[in-house]
Coordinates of N, CA and C in Angstrom, one line a residue:
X1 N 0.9 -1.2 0.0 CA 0.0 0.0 0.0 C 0.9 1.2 0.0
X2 N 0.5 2.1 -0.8 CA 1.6 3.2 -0.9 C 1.1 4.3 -0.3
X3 N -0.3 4.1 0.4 CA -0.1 5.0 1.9 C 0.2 4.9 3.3
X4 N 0.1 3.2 3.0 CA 0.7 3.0 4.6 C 2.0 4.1 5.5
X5 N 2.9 4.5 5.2 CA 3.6 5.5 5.3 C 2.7 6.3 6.0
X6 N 2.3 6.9 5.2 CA 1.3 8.5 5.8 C 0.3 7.5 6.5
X7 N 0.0 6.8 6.7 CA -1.1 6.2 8.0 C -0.1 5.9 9.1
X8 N 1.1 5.1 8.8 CA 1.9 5.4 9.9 C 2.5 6.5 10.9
X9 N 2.7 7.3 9.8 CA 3.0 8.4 10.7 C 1.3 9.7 11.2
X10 N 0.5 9.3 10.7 CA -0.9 9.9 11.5 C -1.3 8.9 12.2
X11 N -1.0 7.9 12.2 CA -1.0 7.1 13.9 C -0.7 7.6 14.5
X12 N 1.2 7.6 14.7 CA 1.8 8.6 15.6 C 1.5 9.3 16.3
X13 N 1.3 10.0 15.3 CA 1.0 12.0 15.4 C -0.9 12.1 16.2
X14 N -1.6 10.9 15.8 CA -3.2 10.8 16.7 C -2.9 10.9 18.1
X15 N -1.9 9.8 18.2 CA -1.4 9.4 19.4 C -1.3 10.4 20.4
X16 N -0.8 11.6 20.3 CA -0.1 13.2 20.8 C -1.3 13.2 20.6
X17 N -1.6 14.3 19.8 CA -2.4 15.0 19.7 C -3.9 14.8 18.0
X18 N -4.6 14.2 18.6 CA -5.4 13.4 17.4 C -6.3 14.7 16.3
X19 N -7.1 15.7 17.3 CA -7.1 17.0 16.7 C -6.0 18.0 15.8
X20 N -4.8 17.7 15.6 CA -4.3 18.7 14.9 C -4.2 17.9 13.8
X21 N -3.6 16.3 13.9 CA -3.9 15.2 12.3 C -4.9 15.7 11.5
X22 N -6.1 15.7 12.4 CA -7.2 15.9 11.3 C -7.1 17.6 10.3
X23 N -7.1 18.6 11.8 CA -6.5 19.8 11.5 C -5.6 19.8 10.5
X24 N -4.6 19.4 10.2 CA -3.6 19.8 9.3 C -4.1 18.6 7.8
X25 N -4.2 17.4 7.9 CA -4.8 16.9 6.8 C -5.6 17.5 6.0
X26 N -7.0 18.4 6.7 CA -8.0 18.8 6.0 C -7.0 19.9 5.5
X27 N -6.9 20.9 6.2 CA -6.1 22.3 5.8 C -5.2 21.8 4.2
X28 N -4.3 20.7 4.6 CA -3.2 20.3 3.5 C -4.3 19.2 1.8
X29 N -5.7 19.1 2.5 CA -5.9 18.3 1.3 C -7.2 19.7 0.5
X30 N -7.6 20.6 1.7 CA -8.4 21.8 0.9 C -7.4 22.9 0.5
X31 N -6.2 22.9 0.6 CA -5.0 23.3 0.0 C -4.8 23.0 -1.5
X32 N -5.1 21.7 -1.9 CA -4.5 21.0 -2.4 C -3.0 20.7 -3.0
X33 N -2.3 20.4 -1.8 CA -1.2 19.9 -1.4 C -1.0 18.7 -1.2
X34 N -1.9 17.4 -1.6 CA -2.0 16.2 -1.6 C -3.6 15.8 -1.9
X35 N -3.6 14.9 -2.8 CA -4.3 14.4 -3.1 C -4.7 13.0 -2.4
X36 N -4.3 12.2 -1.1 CA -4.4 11.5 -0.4 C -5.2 11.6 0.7
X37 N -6.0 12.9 0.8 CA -6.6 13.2 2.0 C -8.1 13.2 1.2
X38 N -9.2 12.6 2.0 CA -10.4 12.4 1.5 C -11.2 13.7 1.8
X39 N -12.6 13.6 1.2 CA -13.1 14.5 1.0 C -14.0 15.3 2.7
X40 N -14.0 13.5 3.5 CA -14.8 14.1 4.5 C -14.0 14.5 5.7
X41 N -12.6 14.5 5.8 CA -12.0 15.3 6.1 C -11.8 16.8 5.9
X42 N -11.7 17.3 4.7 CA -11.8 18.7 4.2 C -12.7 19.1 4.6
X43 N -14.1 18.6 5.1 CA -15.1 19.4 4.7 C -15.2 20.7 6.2
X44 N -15.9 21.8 5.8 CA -15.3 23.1 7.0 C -15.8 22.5 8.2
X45 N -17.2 21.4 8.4 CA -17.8 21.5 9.8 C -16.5 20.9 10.5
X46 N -16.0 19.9 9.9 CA -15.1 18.9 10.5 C -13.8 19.9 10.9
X47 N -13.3 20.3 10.1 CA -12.1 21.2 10.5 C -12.4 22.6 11.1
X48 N -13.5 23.2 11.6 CA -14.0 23.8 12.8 C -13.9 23.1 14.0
X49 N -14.6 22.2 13.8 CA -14.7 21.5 15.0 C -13.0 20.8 15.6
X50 N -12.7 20.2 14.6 CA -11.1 19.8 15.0 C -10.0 21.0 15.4
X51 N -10.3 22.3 14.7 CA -9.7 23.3 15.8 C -10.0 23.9 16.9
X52 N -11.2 23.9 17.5 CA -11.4 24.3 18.4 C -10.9 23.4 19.4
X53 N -11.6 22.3 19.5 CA -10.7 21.1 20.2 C -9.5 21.0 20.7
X54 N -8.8 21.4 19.3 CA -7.0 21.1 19.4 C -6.4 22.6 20.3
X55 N -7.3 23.7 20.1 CA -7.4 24.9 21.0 C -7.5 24.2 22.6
X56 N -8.8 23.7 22.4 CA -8.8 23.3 24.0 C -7.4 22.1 24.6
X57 N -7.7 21.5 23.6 CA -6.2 20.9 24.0 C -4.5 21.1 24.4
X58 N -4.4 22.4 23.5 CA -3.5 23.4 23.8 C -3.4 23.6 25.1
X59 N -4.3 24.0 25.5 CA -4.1 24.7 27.0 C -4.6 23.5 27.6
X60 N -5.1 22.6 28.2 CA -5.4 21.3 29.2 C -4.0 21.4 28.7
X61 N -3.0 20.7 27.9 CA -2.3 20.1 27.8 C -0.8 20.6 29.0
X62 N -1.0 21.5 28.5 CA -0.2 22.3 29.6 C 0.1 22.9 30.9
X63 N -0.9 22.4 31.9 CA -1.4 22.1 33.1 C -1.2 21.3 33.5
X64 N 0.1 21.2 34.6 CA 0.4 19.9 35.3 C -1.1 19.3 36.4
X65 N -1.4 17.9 35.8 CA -2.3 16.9 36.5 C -3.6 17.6 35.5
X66 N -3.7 18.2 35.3 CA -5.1 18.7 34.2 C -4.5 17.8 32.9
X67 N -3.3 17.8 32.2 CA -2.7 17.1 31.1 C -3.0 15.3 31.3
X68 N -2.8 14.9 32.3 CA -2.9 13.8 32.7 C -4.5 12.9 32.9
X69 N -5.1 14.1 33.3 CA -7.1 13.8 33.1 C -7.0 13.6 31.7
X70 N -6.5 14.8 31.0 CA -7.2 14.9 29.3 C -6.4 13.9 28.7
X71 N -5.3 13.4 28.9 CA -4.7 11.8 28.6 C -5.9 10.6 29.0
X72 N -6.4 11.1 30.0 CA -7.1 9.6 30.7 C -8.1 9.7 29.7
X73 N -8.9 10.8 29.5 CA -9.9 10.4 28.8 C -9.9 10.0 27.5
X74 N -8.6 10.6 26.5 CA -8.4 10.2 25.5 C -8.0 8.9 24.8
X75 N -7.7 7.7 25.9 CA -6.9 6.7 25.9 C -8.0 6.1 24.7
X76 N -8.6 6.7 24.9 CA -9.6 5.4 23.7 C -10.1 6.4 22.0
X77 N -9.9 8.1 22.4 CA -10.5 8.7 21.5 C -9.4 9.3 20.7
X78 N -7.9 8.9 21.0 CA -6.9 8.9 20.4 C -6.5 7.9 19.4
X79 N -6.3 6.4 19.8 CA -6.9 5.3 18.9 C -7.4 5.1 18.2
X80 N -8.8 5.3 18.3 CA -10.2 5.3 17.3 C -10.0 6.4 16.5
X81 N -9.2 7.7 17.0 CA -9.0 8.9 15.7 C -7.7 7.8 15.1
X82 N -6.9 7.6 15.1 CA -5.5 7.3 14.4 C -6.5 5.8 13.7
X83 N -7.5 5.4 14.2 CA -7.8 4.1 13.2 C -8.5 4.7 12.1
X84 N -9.4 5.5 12.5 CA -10.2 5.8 11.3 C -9.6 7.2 10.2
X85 N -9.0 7.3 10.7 CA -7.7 7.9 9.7 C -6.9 7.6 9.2
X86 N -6.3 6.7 9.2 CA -5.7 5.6 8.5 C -6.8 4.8 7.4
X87 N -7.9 4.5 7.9 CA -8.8 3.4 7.2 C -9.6 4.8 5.9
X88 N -9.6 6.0 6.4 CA -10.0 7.1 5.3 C -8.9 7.5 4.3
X89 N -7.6 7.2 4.8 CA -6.2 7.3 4.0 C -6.2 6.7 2.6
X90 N -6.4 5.2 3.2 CA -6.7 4.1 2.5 C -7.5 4.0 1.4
X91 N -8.7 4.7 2.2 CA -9.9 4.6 0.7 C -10.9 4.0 1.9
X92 N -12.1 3.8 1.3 CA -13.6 4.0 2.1 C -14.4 2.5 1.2
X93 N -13.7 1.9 0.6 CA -14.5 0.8 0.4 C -15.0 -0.6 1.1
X94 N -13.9 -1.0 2.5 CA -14.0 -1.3 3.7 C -13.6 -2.7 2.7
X95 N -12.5 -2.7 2.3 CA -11.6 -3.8 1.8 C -10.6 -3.8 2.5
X96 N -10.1 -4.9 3.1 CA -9.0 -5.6 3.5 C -8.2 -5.0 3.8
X97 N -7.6 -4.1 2.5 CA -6.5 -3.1 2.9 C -6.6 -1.7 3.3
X98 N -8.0 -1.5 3.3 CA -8.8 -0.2 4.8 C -8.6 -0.9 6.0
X99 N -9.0 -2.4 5.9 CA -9.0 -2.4 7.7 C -7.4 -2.7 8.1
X100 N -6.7 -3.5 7.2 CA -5.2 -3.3 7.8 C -4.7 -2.1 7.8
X101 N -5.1 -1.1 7.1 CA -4.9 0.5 7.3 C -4.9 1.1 8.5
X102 N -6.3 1.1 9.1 CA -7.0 1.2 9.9 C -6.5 0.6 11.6
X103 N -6.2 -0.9 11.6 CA -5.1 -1.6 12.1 C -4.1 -1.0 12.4
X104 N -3.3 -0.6 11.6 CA -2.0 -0.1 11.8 C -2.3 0.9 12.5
X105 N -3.2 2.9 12.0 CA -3.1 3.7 12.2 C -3.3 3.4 14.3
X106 N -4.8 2.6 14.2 CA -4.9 2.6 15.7 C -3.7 2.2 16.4
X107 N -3.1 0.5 16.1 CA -2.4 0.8 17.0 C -0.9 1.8 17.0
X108 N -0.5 2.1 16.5 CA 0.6 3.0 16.1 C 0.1 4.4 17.1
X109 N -1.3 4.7 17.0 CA -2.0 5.9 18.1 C -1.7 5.5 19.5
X110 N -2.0 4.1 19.5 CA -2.2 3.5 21.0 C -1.0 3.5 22.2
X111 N -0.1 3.2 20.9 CA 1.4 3.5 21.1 C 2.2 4.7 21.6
X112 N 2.0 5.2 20.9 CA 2.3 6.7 20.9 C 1.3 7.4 22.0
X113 N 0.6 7.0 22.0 CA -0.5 7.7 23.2 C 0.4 7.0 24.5
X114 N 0.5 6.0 24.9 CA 0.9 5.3 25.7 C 2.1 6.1 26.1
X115 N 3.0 6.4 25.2 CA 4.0 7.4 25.9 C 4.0 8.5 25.8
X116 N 3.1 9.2 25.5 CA 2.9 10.6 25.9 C 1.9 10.4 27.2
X117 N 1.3 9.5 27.6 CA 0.7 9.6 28.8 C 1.3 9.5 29.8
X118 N 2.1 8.4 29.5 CA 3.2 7.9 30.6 C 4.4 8.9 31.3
X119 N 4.6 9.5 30.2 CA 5.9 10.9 30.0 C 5.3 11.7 31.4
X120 N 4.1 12.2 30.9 CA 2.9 13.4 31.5 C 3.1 13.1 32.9
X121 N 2.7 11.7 33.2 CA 2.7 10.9 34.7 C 4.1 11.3 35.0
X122 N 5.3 11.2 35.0 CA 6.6 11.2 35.2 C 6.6 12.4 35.3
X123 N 6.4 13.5 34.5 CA 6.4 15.0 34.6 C 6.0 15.7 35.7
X124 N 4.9 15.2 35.9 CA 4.2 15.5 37.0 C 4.6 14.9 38.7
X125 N 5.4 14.4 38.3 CA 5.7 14.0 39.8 C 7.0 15.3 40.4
X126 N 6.8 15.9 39.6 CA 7.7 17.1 39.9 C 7.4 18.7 40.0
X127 N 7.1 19.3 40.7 CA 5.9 20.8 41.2 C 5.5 22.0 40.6
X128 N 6.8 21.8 39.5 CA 7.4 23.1 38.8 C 6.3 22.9 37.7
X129 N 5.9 23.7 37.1 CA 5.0 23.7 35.8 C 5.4 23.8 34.2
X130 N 7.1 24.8 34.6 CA 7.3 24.7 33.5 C 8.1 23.5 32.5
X131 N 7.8 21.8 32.7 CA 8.4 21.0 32.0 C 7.5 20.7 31.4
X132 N 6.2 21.1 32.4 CA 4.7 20.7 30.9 C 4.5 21.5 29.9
X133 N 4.6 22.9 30.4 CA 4.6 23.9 29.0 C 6.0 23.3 28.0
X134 N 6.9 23.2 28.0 CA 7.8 22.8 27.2 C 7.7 21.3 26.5
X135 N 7.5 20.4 27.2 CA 7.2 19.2 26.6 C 5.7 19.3 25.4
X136 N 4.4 20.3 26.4 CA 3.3 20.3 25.3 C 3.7 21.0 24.0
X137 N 4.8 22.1 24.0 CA 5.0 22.8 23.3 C 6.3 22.1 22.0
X138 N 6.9 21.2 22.9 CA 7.4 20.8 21.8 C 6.6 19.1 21.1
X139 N 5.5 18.6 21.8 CA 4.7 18.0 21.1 C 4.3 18.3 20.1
X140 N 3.7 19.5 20.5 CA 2.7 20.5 18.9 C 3.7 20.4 17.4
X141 N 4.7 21.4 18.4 CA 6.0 21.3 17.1 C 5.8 20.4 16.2
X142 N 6.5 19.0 16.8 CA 7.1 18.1 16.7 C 5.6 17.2 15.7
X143 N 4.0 17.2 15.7 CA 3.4 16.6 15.3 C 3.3 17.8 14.1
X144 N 3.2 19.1 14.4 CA 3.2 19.8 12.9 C 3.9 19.2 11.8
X145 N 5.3 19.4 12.5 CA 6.5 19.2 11.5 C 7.0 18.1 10.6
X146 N 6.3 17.2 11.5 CA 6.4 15.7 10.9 C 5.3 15.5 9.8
X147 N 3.7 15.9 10.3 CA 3.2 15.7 9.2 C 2.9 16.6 8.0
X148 N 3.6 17.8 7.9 CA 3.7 18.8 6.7 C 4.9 18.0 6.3
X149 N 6.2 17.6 6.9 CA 7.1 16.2 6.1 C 6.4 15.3 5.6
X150 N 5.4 14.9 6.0 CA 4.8 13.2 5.3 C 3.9 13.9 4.1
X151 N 4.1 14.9 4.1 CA 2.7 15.2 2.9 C 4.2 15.4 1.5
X152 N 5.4 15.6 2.4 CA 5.7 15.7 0.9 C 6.7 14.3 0.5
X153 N 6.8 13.6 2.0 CA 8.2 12.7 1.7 C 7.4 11.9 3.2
X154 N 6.7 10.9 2.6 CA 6.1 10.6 3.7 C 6.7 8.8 3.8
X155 N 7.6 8.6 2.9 CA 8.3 7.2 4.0 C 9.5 7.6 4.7
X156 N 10.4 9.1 4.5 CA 11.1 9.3 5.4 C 10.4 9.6 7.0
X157 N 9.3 10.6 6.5 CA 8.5 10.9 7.9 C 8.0 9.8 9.1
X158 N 8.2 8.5 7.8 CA 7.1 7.7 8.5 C 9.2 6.8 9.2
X159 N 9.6 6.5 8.8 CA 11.1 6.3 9.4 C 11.3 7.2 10.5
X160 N 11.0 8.3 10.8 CA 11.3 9.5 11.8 C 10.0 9.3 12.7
X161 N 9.5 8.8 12.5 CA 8.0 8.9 13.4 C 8.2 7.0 14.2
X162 N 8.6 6.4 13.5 CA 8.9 4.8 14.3 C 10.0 5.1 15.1
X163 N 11.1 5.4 14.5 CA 12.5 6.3 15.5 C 11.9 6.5 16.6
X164 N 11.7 7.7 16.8 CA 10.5 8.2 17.9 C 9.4 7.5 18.9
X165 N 8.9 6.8 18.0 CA 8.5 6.1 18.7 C 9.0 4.9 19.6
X166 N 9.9 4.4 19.1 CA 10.8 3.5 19.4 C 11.7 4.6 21.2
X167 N 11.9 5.3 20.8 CA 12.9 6.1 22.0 C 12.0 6.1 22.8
X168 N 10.7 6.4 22.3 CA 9.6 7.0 23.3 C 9.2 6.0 24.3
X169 N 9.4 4.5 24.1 CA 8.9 3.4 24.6 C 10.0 3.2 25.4
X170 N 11.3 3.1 24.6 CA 12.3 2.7 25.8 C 12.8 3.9 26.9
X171 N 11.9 5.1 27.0 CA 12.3 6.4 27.8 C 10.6 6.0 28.8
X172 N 9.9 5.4 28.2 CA 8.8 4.9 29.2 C 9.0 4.3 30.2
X173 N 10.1 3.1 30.0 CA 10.7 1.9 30.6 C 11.3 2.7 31.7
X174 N 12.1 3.3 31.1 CA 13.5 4.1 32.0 C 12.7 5.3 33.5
X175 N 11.8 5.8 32.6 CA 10.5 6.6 33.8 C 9.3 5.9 34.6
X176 N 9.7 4.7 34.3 CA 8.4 3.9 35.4 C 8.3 3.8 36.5
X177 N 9.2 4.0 37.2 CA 9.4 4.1 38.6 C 9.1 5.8 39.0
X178 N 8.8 6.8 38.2 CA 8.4 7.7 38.3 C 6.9 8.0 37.5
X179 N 6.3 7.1 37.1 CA 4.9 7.0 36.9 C 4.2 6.4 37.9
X180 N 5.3 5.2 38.9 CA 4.6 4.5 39.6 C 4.5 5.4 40.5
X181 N 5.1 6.3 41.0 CA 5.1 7.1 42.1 C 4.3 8.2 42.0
X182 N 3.8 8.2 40.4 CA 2.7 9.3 40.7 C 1.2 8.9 40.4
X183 N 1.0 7.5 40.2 CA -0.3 6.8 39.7 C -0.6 6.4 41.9
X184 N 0.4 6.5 42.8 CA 0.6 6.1 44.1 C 0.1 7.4 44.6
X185 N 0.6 8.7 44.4 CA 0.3 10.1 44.5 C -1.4 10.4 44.6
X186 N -1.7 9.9 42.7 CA -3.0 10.2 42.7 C -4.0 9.2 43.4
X187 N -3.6 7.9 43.6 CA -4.6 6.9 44.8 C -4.5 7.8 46.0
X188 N -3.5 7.8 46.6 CA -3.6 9.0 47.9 C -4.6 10.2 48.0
X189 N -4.1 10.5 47.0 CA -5.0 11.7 46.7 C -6.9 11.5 47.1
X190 N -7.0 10.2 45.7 CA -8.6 10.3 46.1 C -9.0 9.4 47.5
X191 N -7.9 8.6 48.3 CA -8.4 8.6 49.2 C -8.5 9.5 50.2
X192 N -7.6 10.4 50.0 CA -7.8 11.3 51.2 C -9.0 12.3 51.2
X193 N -9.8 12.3 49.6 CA -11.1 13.2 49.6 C -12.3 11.9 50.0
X194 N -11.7 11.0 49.7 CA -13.2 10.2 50.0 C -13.1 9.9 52.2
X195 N -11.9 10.4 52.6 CA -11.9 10.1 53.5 C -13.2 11.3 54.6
X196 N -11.9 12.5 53.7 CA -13.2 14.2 53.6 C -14.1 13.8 53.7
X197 N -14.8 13.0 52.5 CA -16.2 13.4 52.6 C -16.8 12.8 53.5
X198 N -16.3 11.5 54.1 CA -16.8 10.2 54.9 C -16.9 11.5 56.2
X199 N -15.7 12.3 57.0 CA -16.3 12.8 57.8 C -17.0 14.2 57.8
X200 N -16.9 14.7 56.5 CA -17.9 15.6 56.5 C -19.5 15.3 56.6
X201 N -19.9 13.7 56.3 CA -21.3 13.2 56.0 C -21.5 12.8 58.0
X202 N -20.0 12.1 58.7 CA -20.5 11.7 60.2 C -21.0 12.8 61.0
X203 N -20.9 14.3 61.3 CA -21.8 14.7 62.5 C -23.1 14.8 61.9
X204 N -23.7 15.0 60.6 CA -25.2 14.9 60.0 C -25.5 13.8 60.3
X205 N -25.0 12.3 60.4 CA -25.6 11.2 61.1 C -26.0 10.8 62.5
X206 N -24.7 12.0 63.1 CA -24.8 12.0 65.0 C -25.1 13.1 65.3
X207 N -26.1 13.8 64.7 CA -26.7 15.2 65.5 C -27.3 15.2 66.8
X208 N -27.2 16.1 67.5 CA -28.1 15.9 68.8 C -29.7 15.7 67.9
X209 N -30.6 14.6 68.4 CA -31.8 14.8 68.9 C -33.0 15.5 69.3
X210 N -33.9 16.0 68.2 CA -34.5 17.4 69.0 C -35.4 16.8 70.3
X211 N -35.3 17.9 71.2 CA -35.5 18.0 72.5 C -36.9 17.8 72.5

């Protein structure tokens, strides 16, 4: 398949940040700067809506322990963007080589999500705020630049996006003991509000008695 390339590397790139993929595909295929980007990508509701998003994402993303919520909830809506953008890459006839498209893109997202989440965790175990602004900021970069690269030279991109991903996993490994210590943090954490609330709820069960 001679887009698997450019599905490989918009796995990736879903992975990070799954709103600017779409964002930059549509922009680059109503450009017409490639002809590999489908139509229901281009169209404006979709790339309104994928920038406002990637706006909102912008900023959660850069909020130590706010970054880490908006990771939790994307673990699945990161995936499912990198699958069905890959499987739209491919072509829409829902043949064999869409769903191995498709395949790929997700898990290649799942991946790459995995260590940008894990990173976040590790980041966070430390007070200062400014390693999140820097790390979100060179995420952004880093998913722009690769995929305006794949649009013109997209099996080098997609060689530079496996690289990466490859470090990313074995820099996962190397930070786990600092994930563990902050996945330990945030259990603490909610026990100590559900402890709150447990005695906030006991004197309303032991009130005096009316007389």
């Amino acid at each position: 398949m001679s887009v698997l390339p450019l599905v490989f590397t918009s796995g990736w790139a879903s992975g990070i940040n799954a709103y600017a993929v779409v964002l930059l595909l549509g922009v680059f295929g109503k450009a017409g700067l490639t002809d590999e980007v489908p139509e229901s990508l281009q169209r404006t509701d979709v790339l309104v809506a994928a920038g406002i998003l990637f706006l909102c994402e912008a900023v959660a993303d850069k909020i130590p322990y706010v970054d880490s919520l908006w990771d939790t909830v994307h673990t699945v809506i990161r995936p499912v963007a990198g699958a069905v953008i890959g499987a739209l890459l491919a072509g829409q006839s829902g043949s064999l080589s869409d769903l191995a498209a498709g395949a790929v893109g997700g898990t290649t997202a799942l991946a790459s999500h995995c260590v940008k989440a894990g990173t976040r965790m590790a980041i966070n175990t430390s007070p200062e705020p400014f390693s999140n602004i820097a790390m979100s900021t060179a995420e952004d970069l880093g998913v722009g630049t690769i995929m305006t690269f794949a649009m013109f030279n997209p099996e080098a991109a997609a060689i530079i996006a496996a690289v990466l991903l490859a470090l990313g996993l074995a820099l996962l490994v190397y930070l786990w003991s600092r994930i563990r210590r902050f996945l330990r943090r945030r259990a603490q954490r909610r026990e100590e509000r559900r402890l709150a609330a447990a005695e906030a709820k006991a004197p309303e069960r032991t009130g005096s008695p009316p007389g």
